[in-house]
mmCIF file of N, CA and C in Angstrom:
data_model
loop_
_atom_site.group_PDB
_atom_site.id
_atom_site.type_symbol
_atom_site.label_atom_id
_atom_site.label_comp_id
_atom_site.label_asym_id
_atom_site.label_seq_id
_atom_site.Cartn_x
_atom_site.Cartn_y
_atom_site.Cartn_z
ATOM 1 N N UNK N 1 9.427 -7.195 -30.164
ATOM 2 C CA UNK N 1 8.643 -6.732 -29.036
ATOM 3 C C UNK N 1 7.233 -7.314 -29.122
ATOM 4 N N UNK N 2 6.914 -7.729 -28.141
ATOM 5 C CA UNK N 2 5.035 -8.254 -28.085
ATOM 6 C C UNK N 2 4.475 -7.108 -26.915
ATOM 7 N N UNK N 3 3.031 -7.671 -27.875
ATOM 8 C CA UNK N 3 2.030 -6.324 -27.147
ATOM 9 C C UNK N 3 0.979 -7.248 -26.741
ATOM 10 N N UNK N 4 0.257 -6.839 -26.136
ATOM 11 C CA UNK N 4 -0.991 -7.552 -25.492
ATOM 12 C C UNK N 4 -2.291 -6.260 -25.469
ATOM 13 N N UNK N 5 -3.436 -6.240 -26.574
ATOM 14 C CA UNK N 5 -3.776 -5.473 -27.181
ATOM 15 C C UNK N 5 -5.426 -6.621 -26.557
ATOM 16 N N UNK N 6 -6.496 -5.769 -25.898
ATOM 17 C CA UNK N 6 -7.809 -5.891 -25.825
ATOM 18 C C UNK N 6 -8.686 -4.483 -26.124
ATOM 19 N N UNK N 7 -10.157 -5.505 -26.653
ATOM 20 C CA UNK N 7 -11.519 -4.022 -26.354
ATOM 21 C C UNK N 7 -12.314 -4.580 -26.002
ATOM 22 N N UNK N 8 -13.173 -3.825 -25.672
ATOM 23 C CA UNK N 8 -14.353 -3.812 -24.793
ATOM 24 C C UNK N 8 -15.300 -2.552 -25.366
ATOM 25 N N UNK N 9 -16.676 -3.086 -25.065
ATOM 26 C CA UNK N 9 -17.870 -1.768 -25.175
ATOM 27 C C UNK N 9 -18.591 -1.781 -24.273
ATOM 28 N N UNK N 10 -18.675 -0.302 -23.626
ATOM 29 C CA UNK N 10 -18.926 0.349 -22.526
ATOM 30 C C UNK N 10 -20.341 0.818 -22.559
ATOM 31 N N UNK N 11 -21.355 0.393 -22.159
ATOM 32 C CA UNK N 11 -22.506 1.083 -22.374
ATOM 33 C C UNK N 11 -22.492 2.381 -21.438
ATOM 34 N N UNK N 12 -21.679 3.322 -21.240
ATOM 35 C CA UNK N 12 -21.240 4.332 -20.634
ATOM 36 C C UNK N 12 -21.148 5.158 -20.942
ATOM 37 N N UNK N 13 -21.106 6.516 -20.976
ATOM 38 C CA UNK N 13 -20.668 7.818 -21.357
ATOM 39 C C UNK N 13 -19.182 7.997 -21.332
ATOM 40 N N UNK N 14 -18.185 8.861 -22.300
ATOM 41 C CA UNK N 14 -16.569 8.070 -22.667
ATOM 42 C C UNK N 14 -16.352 8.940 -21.646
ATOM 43 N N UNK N 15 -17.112 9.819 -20.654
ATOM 44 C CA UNK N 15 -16.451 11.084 -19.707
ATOM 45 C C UNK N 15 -16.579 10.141 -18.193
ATOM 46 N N UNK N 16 -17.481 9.089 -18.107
ATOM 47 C CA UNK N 16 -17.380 8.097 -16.790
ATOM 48 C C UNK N 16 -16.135 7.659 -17.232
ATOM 49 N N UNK N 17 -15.678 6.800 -18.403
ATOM 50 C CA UNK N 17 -15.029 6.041 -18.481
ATOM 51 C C UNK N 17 -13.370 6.340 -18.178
ATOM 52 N N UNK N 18 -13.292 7.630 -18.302
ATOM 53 C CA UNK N 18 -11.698 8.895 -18.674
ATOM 54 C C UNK N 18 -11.590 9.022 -17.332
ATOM 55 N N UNK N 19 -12.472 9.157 -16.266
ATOM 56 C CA UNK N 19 -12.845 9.482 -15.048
ATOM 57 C C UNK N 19 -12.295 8.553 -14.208
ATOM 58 N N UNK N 20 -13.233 7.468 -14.560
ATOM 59 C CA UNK N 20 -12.819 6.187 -13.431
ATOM 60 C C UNK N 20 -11.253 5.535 -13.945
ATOM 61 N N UNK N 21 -10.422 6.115 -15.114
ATOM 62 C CA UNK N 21 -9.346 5.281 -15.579
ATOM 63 C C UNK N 21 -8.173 6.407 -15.288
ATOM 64 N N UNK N 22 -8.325 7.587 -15.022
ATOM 65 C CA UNK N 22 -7.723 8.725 -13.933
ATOM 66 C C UNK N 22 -7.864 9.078 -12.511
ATOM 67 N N UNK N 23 -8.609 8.337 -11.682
ATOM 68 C CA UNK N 23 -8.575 8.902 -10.556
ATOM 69 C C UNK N 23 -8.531 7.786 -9.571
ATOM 70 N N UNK N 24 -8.518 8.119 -8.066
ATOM 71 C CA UNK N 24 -8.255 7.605 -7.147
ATOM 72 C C UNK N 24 -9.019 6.425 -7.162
ATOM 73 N N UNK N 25 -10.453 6.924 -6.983
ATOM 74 C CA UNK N 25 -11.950 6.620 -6.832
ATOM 75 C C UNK N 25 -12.195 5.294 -8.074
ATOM 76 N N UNK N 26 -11.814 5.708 -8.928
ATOM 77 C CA UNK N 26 -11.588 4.787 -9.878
ATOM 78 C C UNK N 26 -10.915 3.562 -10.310
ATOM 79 N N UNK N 27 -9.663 3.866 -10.357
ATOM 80 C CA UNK N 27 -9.169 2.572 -10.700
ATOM 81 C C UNK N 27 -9.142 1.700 -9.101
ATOM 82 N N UNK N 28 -9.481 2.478 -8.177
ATOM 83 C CA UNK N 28 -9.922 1.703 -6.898
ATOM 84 C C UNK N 28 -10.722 0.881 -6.817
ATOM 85 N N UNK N 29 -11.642 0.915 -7.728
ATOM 86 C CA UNK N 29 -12.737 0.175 -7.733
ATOM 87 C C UNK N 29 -12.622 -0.762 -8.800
ATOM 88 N N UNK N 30 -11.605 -0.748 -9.661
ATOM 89 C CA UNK N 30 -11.647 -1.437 -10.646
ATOM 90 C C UNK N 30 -10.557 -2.412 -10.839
ATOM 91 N N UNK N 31 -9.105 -1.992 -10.297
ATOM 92 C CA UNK N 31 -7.567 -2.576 -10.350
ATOM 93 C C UNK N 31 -7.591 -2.464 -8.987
ATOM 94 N N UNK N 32 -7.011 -1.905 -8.011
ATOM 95 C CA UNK N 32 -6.660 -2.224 -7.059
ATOM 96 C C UNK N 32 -7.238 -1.455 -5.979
ATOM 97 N N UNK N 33 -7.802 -1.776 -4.671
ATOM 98 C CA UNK N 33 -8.202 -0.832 -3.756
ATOM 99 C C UNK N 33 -6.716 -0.126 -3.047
ATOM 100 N N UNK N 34 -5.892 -1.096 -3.094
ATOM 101 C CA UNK N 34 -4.487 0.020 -2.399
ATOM 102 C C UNK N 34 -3.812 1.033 -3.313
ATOM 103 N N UNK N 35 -3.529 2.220 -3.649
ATOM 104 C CA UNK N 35 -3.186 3.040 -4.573
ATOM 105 C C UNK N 35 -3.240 4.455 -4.513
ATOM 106 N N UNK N 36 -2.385 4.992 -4.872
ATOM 107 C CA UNK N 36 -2.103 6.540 -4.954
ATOM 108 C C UNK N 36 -2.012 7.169 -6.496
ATOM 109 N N UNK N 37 -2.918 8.005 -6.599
ATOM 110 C CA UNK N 37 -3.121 8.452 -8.185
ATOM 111 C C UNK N 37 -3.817 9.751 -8.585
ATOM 112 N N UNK N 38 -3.182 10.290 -9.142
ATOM 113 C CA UNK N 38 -3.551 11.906 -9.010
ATOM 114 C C UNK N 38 -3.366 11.560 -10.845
ATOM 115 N N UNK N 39 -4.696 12.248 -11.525
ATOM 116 C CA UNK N 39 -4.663 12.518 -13.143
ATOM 117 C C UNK N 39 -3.798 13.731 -13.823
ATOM 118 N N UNK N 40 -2.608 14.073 -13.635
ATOM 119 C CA UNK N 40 -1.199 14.790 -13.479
ATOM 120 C C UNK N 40 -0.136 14.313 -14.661
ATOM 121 N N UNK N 41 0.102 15.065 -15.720
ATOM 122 C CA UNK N 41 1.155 14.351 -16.171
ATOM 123 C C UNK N 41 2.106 14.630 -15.259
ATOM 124 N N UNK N 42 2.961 13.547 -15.372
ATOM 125 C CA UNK N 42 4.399 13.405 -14.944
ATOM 126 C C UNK N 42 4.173 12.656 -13.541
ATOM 127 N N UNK N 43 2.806 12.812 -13.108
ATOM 128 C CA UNK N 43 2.757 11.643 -11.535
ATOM 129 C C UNK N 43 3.111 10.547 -11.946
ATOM 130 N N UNK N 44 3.700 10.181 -10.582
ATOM 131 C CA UNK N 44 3.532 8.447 -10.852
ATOM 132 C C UNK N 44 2.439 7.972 -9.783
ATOM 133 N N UNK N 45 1.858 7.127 -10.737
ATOM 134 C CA UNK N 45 0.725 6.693 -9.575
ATOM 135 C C UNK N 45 1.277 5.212 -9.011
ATOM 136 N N UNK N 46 0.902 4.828 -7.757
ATOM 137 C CA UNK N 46 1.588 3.568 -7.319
ATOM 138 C C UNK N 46 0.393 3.021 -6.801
ATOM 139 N N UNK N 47 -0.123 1.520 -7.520
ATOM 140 C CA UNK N 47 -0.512 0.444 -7.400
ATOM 141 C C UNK N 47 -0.014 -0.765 -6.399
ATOM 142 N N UNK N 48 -0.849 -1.295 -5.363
ATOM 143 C CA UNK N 48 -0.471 -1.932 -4.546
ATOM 144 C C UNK N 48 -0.831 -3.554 -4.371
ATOM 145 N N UNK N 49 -0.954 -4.366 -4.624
ATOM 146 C CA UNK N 49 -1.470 -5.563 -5.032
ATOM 147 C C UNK N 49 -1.100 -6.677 -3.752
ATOM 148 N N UNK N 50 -0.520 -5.889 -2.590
ATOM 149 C CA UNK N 50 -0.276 -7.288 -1.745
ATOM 150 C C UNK N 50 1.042 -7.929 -1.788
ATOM 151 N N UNK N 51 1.304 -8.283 -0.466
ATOM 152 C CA UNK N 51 2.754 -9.245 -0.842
ATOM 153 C C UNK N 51 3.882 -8.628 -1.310
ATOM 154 N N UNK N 52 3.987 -6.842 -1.014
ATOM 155 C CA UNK N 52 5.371 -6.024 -1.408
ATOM 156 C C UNK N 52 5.772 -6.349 -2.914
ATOM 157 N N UNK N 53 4.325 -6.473 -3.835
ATOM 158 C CA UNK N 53 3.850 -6.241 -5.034
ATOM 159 C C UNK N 53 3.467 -4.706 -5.226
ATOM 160 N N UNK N 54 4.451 -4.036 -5.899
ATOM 161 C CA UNK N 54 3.716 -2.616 -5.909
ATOM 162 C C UNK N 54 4.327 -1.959 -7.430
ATOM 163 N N UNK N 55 3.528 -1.856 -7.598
ATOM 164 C CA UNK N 55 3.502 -1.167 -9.323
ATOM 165 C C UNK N 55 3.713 0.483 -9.478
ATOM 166 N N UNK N 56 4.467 1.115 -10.377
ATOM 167 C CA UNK N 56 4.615 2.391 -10.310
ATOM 168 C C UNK N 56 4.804 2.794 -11.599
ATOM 169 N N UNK N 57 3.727 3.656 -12.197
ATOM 170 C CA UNK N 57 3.467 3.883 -13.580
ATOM 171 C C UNK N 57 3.600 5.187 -14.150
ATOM 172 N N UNK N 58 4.239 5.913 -14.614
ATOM 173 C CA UNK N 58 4.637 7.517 -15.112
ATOM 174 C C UNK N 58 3.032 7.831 -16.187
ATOM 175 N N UNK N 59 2.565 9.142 -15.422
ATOM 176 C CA UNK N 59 1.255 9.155 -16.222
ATOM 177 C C UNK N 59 1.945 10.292 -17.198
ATOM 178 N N UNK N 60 2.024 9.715 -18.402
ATOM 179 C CA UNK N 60 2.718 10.064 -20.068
ATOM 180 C C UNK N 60 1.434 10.913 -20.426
ATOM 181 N N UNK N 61 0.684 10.669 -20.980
ATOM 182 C CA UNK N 61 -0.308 11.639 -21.776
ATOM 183 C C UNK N 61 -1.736 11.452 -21.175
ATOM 184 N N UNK N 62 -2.335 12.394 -21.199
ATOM 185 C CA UNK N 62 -3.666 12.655 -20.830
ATOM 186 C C UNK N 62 -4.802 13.418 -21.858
ATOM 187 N N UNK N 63 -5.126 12.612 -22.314
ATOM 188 C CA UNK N 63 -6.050 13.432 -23.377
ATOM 189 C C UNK N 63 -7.612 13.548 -23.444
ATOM 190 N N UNK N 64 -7.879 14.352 -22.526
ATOM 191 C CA UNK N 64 -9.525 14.246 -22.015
ATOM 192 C C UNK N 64 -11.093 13.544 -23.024
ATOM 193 N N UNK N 65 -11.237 12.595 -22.223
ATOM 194 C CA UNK N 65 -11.728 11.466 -22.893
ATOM 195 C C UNK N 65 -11.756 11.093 -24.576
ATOM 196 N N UNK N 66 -10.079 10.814 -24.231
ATOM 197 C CA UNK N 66 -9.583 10.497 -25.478
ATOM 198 C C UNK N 66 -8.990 8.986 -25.608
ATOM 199 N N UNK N 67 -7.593 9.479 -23.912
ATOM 200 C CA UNK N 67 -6.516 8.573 -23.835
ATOM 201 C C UNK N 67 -5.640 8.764 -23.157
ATOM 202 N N UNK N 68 -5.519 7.596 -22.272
ATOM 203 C CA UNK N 68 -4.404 7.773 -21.439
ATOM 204 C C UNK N 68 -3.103 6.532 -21.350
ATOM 205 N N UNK N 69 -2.219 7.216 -21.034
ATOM 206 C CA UNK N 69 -1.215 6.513 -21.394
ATOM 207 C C UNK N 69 -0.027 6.695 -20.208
ATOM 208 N N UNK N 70 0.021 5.332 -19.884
ATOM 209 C CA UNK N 70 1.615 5.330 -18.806
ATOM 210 C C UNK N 70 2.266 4.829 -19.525
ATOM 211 N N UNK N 71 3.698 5.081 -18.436
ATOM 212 C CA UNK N 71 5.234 4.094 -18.016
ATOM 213 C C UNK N 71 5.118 3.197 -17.201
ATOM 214 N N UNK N 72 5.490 2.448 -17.172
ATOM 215 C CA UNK N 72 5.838 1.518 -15.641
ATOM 216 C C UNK N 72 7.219 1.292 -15.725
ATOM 217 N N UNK N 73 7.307 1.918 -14.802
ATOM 218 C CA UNK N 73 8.727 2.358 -14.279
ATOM 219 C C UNK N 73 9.545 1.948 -12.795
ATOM 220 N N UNK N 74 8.579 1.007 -12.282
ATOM 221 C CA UNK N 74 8.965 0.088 -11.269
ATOM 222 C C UNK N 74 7.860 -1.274 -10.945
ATOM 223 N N UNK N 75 8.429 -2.275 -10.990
ATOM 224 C CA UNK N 75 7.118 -3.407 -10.703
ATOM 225 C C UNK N 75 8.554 -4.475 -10.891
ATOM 226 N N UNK N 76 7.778 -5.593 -11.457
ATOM 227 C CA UNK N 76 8.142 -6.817 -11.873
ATOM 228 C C UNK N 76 9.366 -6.037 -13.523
ATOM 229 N N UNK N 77 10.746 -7.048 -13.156
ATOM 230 C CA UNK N 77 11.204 -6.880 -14.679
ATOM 231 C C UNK N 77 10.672 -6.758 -15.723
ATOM 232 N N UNK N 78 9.714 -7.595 -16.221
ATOM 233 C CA UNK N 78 9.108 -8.061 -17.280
ATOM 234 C C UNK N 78 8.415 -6.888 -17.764
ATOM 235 N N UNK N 79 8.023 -6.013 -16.514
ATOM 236 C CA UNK N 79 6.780 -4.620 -16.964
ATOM 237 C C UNK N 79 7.423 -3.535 -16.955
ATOM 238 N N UNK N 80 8.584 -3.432 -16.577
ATOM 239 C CA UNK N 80 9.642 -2.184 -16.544
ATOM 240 C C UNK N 80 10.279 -1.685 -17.730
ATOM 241 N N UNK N 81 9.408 -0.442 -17.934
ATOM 242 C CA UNK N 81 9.784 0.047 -19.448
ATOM 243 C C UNK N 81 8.743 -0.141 -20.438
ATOM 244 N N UNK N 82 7.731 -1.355 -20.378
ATOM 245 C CA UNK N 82 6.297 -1.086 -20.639
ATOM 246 C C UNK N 82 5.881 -0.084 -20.726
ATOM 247 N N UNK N 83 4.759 0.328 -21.955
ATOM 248 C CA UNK N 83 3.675 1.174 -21.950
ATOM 249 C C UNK N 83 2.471 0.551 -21.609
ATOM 250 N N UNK N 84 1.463 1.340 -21.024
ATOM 251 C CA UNK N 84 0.262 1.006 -20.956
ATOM 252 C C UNK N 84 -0.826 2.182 -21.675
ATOM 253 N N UNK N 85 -1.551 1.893 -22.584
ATOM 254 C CA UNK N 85 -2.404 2.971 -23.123
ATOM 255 C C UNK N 85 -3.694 2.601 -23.269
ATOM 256 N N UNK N 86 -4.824 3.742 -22.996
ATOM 257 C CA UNK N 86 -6.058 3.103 -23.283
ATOM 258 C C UNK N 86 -6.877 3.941 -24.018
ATOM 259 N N UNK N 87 -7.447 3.942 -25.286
ATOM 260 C CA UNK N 87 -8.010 4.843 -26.047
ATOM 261 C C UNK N 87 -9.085 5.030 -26.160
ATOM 262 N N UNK N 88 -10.295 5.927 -25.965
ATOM 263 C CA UNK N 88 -11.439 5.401 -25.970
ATOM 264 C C UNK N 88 -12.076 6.546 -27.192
ATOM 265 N N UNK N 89 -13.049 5.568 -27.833
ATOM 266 C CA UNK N 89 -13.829 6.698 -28.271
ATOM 267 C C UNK N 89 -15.622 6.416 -28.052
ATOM 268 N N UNK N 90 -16.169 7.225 -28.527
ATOM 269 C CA UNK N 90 -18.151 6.639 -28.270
ATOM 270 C C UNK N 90 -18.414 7.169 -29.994
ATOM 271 N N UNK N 91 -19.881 6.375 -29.854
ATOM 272 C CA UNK N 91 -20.934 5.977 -30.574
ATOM 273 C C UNK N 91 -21.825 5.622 -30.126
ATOM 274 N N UNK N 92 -23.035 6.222 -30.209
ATOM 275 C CA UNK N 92 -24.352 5.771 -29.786
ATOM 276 C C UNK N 92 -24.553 5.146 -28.736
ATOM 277 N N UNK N 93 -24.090 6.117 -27.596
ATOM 278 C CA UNK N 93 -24.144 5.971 -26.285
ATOM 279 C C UNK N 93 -23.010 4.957 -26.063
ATOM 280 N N UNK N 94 -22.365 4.251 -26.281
ATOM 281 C CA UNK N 94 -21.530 2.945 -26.257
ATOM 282 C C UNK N 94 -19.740 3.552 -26.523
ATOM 283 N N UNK N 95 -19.051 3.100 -25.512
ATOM 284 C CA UNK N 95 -17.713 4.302 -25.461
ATOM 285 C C UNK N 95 -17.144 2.694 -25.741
ATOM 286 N N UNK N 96 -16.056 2.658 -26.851
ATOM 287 C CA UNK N 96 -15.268 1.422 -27.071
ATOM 288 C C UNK N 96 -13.963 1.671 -25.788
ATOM 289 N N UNK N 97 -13.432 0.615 -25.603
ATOM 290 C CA UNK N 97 -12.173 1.016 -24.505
ATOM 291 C C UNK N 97 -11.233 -0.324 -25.514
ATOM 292 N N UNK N 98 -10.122 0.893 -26.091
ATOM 293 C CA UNK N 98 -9.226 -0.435 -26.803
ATOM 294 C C UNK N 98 -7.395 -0.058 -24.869
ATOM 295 N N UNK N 99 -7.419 -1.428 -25.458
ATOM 296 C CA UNK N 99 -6.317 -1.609 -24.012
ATOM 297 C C UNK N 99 -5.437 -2.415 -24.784
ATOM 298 N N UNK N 100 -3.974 -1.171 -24.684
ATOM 299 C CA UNK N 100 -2.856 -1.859 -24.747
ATOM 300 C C UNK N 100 -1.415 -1.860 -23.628
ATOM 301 N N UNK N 101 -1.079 -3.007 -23.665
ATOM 302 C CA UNK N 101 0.184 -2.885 -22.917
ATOM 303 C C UNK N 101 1.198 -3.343 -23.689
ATOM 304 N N UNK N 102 2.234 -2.349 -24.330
ATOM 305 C CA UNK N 102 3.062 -2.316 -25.209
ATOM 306 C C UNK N 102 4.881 -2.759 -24.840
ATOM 307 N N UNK N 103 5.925 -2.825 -25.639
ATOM 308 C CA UNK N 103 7.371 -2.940 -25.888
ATOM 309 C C UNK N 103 7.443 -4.201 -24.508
ATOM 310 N N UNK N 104 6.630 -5.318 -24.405
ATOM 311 C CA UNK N 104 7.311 -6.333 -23.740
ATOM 312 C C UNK N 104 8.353 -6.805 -24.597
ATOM 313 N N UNK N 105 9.395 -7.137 -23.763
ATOM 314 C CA UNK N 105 10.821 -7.762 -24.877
ATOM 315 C C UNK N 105 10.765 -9.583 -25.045
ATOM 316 N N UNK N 106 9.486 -10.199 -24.706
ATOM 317 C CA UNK N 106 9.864 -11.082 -24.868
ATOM 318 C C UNK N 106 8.305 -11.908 -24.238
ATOM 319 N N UNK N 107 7.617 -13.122 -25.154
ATOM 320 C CA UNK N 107 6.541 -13.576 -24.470
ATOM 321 C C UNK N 107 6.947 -14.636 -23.537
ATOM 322 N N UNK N 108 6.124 -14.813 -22.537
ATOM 323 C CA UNK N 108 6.683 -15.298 -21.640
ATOM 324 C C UNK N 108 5.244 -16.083 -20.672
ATOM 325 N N UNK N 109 5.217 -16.975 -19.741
ATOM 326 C CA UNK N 109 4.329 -17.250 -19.209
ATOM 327 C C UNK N 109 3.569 -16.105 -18.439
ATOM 328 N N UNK N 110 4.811 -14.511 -17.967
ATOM 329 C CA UNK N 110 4.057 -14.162 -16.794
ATOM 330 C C UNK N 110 3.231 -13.319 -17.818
ATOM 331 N N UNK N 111 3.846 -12.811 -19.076
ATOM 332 C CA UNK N 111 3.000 -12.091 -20.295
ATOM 333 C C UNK N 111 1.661 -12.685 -20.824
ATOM 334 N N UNK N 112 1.162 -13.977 -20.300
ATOM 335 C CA UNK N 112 0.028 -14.733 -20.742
ATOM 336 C C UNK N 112 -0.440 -14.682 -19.540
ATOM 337 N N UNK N 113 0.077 -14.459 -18.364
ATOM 338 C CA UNK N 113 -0.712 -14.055 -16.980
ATOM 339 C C UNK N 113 -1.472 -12.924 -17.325
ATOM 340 N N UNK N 114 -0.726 -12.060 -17.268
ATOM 341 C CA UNK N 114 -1.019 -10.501 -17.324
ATOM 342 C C UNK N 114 -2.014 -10.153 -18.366
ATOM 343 N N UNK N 115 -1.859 -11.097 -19.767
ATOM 344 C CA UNK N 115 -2.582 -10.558 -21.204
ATOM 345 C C UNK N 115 -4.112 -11.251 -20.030
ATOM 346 N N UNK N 116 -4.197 -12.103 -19.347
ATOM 347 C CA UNK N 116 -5.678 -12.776 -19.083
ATOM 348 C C UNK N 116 -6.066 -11.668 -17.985
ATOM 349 N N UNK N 117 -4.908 -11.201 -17.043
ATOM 350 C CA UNK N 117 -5.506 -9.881 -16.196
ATOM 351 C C UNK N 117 -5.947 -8.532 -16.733
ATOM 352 N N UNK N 118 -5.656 -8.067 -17.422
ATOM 353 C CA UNK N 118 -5.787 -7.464 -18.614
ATOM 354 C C UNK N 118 -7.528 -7.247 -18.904
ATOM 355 N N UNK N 119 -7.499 -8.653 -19.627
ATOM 356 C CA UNK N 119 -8.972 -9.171 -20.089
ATOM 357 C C UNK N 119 -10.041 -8.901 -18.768
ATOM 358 N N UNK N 120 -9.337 -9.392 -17.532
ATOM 359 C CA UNK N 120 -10.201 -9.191 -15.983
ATOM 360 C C UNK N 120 -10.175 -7.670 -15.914
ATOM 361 N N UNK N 121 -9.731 -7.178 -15.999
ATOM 362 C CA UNK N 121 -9.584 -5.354 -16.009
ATOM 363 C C UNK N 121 -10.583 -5.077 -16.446
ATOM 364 N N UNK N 122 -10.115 -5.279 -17.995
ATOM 365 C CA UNK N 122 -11.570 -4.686 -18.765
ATOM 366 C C UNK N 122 -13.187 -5.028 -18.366
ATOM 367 N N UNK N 123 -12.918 -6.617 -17.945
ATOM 368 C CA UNK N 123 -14.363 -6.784 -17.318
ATOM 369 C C UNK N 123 -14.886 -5.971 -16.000
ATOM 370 N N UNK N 124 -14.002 -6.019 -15.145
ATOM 371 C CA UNK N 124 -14.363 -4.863 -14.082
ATOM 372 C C UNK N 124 -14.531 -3.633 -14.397
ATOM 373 N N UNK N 125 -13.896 -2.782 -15.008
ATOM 374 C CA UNK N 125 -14.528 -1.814 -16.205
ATOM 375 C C UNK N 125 -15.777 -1.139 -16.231
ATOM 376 N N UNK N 126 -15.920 -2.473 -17.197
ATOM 377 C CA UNK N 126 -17.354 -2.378 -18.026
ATOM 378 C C UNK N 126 -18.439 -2.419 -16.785
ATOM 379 N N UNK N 127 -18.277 -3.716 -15.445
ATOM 380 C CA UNK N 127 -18.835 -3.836 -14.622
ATOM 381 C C UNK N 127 -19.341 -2.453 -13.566
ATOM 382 N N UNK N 128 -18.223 -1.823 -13.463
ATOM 383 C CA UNK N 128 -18.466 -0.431 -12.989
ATOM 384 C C UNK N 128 -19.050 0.340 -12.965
ATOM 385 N N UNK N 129 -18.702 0.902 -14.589
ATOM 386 C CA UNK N 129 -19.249 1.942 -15.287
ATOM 387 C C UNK N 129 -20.429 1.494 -15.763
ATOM 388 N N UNK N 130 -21.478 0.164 -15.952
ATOM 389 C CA UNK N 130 -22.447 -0.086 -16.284
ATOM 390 C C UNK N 130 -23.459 -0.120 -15.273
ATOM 391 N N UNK N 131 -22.924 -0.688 -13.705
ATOM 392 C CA UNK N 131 -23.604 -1.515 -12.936
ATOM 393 C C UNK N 131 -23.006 -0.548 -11.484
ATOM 394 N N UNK N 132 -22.048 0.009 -11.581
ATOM 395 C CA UNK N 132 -21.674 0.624 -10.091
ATOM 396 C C UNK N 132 -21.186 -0.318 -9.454
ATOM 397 N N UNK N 133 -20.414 -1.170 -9.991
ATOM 398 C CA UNK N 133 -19.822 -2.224 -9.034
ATOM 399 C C UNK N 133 -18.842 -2.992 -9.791
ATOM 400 N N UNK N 134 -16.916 -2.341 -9.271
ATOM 401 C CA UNK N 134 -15.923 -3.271 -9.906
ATOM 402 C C UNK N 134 -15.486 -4.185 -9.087
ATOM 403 N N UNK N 135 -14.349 -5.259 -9.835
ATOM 404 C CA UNK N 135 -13.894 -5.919 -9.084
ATOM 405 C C UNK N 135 -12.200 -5.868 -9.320
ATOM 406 N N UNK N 136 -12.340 -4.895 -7.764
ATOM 407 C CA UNK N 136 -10.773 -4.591 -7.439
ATOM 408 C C UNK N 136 -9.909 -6.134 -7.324
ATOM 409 N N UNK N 137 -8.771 -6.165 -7.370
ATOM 410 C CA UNK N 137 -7.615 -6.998 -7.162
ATOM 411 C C UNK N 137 -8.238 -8.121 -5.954
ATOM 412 N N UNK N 138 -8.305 -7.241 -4.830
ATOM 413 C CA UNK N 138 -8.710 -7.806 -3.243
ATOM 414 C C UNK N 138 -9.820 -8.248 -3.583
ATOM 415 N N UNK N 139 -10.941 -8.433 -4.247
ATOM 416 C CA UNK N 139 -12.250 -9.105 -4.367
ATOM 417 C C UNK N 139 -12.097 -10.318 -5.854
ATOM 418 N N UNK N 140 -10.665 -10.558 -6.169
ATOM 419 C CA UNK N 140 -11.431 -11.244 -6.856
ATOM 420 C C UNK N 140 -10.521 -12.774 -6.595
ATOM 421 N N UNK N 141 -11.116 -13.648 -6.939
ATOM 422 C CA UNK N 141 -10.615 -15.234 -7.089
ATOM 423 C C UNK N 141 -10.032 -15.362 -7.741
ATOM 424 N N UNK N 142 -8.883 -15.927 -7.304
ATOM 425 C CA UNK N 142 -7.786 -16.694 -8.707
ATOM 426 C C UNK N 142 -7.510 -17.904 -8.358
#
């Protein structure tokens, strides 16, 4: 199994960061502006990316600005059955965000796509929660 494992440091408070990576408002501004997402275990939140691209992720654990953790449980083959988890902790004002997306069965070109979107995630992120300004899916260049 391969994993695709990033971090990042948040000059943020870890309660913005738990916030904007659970809610509507949030990962709207950061992954995708199309999306439905309620911070609920057992929701599935559904991600919309364009082009009858639509992602659907089982929200597994919630651990108040601790960690959160999906399923993806409908998308592309390759992400079906995937975990996604993100752990955060702080220090001196500075909240680390470690990001994993776990049990891919196999590396692959679209897995070196995704490990570099991934990396773009986290930068919108940090961009957010530092600056008040992410960059959703729809705003950015590829």
């Amino acid at each position: 199994m391969e994993k695709i494992e990033h971090i990042n440091y948040i000059k943020a408070p870890i309660a913005d960061i738990y916030t904007t990576l659970t809610t509507q408002t949030g990962l709207g501004a950061v992954w995708t502006e199309q999306l439905i997402v309620k911070p609920e275990l057992g929701f599935i939140n559904e991600f919309d990316f364009g082009d009858n691209y639509g992602t659907k992720m089982e929200v597994v654990e919630l651990s108040q600005n601790k960690r959160v953790l999906w399923k993806c449980i409908a998308t592309d083959p390759e992400w079906v059955g995937t975990g996604i988890s993100f752990d955060l902790t702080e220090k001196d004002g500075v909240t680390t965000v470690v990001l994993k997306h776990f049990d891919w069965r196999e590396l692959t070109e679209f897995y070196r796509w995704c490990n570099y979107n991934w990396a773009m995630f986290l930068l919108s992120l940090k961009s957010y929660c530092e600056d008040g300004q992410g960059t959703p899916y729809q705003k950015r260049k590829f």
